[in-house]
XYZ file of N, CA and C in Angstrom:
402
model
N 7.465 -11.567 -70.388
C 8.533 -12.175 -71.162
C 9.856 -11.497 -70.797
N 10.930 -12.161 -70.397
C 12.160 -11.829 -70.049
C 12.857 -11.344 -71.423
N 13.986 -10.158 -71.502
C 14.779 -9.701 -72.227
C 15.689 -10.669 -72.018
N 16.713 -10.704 -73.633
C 17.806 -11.264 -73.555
C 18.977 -11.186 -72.543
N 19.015 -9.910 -72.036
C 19.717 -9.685 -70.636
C 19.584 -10.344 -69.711
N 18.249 -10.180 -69.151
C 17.775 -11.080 -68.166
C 17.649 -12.562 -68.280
N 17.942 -12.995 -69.620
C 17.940 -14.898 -69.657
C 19.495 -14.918 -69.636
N 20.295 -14.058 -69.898
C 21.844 -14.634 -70.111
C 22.329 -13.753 -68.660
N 21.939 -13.579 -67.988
C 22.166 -12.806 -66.380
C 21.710 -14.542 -65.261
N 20.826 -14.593 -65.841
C 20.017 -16.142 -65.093
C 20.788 -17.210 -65.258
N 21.678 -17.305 -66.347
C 22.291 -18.607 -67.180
C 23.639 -18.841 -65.819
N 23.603 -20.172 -65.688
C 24.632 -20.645 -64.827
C 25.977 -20.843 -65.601
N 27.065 -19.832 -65.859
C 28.000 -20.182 -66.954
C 28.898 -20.562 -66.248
N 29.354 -20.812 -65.043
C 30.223 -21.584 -64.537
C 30.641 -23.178 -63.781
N 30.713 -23.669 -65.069
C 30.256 -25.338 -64.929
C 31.342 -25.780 -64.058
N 31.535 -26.826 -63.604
C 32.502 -27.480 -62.676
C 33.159 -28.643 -62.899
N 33.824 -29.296 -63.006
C 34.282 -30.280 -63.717
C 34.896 -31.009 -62.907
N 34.890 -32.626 -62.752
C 34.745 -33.426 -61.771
C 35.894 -33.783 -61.911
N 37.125 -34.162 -61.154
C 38.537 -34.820 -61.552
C 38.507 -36.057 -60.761
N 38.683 -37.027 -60.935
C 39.133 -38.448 -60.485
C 40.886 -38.509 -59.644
N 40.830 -37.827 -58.740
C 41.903 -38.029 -57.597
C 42.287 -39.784 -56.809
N 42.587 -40.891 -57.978
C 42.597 -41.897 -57.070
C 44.020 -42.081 -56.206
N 44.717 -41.089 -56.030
C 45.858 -40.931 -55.056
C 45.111 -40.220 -53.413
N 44.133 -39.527 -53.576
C 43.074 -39.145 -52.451
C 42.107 -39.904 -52.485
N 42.251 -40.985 -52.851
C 40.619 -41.779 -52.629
C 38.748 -40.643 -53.118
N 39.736 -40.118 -53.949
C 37.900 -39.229 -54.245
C 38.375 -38.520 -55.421
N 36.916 -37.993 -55.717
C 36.744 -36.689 -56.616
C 36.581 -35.565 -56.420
N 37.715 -34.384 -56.957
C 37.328 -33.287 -56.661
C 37.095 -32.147 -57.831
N 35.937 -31.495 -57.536
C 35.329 -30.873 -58.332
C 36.476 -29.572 -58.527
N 36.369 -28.902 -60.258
C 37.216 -27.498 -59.981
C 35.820 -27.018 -60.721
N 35.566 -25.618 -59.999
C 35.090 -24.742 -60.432
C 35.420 -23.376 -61.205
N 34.935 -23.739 -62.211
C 35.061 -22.199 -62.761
C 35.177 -20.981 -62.407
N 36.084 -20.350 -62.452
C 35.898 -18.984 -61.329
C 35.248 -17.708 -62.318
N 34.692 -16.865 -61.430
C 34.541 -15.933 -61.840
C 35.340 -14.951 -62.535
N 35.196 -13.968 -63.382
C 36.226 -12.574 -63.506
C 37.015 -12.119 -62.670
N 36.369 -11.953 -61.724
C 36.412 -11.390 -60.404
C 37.793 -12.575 -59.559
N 37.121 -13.597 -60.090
C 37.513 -14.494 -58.926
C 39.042 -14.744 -59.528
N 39.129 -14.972 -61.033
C 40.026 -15.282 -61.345
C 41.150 -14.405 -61.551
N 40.753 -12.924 -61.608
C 41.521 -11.909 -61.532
C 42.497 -11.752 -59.878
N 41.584 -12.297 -58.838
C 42.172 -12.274 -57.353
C 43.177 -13.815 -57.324
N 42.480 -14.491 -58.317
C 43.830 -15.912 -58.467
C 45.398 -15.982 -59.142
N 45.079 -14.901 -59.837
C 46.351 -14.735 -60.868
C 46.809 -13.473 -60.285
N 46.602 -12.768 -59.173
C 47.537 -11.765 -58.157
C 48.176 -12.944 -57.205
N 47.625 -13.327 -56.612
C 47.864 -13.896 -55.611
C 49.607 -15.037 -55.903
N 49.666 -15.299 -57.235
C 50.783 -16.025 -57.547
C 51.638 -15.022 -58.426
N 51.373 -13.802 -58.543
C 52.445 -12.930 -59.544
C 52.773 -12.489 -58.683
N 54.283 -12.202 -59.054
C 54.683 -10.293 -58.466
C 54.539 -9.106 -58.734
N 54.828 -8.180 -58.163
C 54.403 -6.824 -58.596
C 54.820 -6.627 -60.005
N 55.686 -7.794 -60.596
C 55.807 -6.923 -62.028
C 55.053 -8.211 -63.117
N 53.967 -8.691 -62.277
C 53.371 -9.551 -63.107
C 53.897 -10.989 -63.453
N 55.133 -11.015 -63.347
C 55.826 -12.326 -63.066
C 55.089 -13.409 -62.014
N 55.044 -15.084 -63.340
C 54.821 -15.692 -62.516
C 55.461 -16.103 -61.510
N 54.800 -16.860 -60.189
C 55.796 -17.468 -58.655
C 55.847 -18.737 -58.684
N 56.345 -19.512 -59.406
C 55.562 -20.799 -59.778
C 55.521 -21.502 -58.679
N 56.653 -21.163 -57.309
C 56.590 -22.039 -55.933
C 55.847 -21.776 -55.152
N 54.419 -21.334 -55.887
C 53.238 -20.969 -55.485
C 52.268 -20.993 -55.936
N 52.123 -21.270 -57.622
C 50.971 -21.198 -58.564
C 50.235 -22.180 -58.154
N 51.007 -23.210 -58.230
C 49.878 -24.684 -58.574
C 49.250 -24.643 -56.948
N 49.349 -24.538 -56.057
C 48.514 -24.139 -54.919
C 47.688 -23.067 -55.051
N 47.852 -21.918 -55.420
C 47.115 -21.015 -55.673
C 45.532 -21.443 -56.398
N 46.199 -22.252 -57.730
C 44.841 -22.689 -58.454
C 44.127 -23.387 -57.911
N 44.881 -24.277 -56.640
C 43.702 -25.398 -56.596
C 43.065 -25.115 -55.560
N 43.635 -23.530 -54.314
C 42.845 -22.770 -53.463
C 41.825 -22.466 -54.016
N 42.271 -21.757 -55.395
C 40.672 -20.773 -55.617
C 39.939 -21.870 -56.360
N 40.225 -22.919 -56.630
C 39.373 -23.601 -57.805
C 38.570 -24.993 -57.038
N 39.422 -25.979 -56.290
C 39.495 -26.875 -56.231
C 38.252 -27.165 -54.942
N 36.781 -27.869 -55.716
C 35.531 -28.071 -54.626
C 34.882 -28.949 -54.329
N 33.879 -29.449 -53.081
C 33.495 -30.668 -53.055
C 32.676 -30.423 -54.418
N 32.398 -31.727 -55.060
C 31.632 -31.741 -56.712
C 30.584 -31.924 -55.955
N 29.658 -32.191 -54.705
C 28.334 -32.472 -54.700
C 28.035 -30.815 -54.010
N 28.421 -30.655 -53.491
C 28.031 -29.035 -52.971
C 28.655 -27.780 -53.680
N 29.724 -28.106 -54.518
C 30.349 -26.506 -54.951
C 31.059 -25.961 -53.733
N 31.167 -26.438 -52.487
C 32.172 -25.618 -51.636
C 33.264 -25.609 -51.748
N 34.200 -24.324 -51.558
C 35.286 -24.643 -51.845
C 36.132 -25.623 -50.707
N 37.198 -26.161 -51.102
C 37.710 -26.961 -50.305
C 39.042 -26.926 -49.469
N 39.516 -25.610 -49.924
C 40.826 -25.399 -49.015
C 41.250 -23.526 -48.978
N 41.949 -23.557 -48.190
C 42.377 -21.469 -47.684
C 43.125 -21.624 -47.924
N 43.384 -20.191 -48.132
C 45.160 -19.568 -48.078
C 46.080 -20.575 -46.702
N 45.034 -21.075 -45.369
C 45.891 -21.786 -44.943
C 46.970 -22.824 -45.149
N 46.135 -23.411 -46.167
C 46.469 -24.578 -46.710
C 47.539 -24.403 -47.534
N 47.690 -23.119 -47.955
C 48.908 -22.877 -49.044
C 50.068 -24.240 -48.607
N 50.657 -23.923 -47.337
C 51.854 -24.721 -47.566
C 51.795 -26.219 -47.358
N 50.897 -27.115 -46.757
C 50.515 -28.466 -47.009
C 49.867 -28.675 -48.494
N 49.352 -27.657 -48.989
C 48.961 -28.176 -50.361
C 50.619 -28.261 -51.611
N 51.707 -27.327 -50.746
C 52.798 -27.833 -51.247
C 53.744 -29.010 -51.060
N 53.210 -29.441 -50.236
C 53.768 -30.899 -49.728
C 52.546 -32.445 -50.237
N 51.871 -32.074 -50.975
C 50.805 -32.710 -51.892
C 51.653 -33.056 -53.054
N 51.503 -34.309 -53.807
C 52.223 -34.943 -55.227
C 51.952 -34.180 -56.038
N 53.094 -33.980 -56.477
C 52.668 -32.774 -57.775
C 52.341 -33.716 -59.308
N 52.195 -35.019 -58.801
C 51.381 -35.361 -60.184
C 50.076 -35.235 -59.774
N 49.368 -35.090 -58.660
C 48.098 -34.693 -58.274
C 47.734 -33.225 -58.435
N 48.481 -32.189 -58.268
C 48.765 -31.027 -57.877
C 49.048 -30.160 -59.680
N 49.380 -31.371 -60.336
C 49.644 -30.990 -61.715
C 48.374 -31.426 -62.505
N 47.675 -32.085 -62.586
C 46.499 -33.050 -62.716
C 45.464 -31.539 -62.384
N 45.401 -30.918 -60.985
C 44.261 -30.245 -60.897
C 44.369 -28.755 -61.325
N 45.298 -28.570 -60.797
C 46.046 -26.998 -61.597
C 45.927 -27.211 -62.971
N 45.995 -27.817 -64.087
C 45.870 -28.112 -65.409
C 44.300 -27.698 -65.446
N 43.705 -28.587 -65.159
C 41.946 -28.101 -65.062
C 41.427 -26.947 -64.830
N 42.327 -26.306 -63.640
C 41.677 -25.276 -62.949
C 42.320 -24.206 -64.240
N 43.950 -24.476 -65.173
C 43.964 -23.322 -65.605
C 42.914 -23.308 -66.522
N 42.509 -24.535 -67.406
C 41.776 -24.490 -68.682
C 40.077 -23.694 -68.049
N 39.959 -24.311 -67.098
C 38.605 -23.790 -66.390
C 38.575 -22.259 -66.138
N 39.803 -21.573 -65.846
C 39.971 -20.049 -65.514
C 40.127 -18.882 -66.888
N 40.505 -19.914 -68.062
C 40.879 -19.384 -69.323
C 42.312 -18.860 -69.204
N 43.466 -19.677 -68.065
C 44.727 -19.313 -68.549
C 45.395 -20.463 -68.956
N 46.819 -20.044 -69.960
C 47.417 -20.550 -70.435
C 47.832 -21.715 -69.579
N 47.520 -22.930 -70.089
C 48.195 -23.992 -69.331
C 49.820 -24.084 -69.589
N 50.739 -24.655 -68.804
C 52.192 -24.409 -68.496
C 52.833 -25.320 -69.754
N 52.215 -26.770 -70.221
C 52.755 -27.522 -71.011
C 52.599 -26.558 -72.803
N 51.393 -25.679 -72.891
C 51.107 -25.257 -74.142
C 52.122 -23.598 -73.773
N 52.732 -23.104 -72.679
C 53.260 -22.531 -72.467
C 54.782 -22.443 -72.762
N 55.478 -23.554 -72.530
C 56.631 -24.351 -72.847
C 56.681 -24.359 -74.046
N 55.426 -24.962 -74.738
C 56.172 -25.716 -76.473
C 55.710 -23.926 -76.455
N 55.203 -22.912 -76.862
C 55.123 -22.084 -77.560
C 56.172 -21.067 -77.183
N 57.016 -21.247 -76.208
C 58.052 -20.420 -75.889
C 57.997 -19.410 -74.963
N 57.076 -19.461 -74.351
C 56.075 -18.161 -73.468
C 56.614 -18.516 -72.222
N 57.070 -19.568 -71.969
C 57.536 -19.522 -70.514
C 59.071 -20.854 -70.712
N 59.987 -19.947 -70.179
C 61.340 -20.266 -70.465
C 61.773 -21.570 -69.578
N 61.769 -22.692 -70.167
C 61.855 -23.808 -68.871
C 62.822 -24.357 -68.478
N 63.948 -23.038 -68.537
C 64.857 -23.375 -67.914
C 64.949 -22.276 -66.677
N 63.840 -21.710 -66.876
C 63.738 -20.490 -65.662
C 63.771 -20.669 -64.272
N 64.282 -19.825 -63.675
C 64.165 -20.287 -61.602
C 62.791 -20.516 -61.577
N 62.809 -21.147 -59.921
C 61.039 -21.288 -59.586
C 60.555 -19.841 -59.451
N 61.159 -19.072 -59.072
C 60.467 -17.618 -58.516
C 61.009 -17.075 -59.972
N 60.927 -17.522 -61.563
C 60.708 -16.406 -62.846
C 59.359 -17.359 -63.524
N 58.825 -17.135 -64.291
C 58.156 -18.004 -65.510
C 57.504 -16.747 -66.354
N 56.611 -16.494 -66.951
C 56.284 -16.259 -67.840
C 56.345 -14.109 -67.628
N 56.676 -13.875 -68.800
C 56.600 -12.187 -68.235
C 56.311 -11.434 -69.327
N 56.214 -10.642 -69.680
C 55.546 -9.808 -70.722
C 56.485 -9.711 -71.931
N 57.882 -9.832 -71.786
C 58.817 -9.718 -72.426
C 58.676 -11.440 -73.256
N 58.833 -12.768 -72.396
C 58.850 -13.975 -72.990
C 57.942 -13.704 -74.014
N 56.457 -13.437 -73.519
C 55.025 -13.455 -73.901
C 54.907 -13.196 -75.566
N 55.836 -11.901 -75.781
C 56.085 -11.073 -76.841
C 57.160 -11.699 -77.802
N 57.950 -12.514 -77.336
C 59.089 -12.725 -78.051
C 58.340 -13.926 -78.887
C-alpha cells in the first residue's frame, strides 16, 4: 500500500488547457509550468530589480507555456522571441492570459483595475514592488 506521499508525488498536477487559435487555424495547448519552470519564466521578462519588461512578457509566456495539446511539446524557443513579437497581440493576449492564470500570476487586466500595475507606464516599467504595496 502506497503512503500519502507517494500517491500525491504520482498525481499529474499539471493540466493543460486547450485554446482555440482560429487566427492560426488550430489549437494550442498551454501547459502548466512547473515551480521550477515558472520561476525561470518570470526572470526571463524582469529586470534585475524585478521590474516587469512588458516588450517581452507576452512572448516569454507563450515560450515557456504555449504546446502541441496532443503531445505536450513545447512549441516555440527563445528563438522565436522576436517573430512571436510580430504575432497579433489579440492572439498573443488570448494566450499569455491563460498561460498567466495557468502559472498562478497575476493576470495584467486584474492588475490594472487593482492598481498594481500603472497603465500609463513605459513598455520597459509595469508592475514593481513599490506599485504592488501601494
Amino acid at each position: 500500500m502506497s503512503t500519502l506521499r507517494e500517491k500525491i508525488l504520482a498525481i499529474d498536477d499539471r493540466p493543460l488547457e486547450v485554446v482555440d487559435v482560429p487566427e492560426w487555424g488550430c489549437k494550442v495547448g498551454i501547459r502548466t509550468p512547473s515551480i521550477i519552470e515558472r520561476n525561470r519564466l518570470v526572470q526571463s521578462y524582469t529586470d534585475g530589480d524585478g521590474r516587469v519588461q512588458i516588450e517581452t512578457m507576452f512572448q516569454w509566456l507563450v515560450i515557456g507555456t504555449a504546446c502541441d495539446p496532443d503531445t505536450g511539446e513545447l512549441l516555440f524557443t527563445e528563438d522565436d522571441l522576436d517573430e512571436l513579437a510580430q504575432r497579433s497581440a489579440t492572439v498573443m493576449d488570448r494566450l499569455a492570459d491563460v498561460a498567466m492564470r495557468a502559472a498562478g500570476i497575476i493576470d495584467l487586466s486584474t492588475a490594472v483595475d487593482a492598481g498594481k500595475l500603472d497603465s500609463s507606464a513605459t513598455p520597459s516599467s509595469g508592475i514593481d514592488s513599490d506599485s504592488q504595496n501601494g
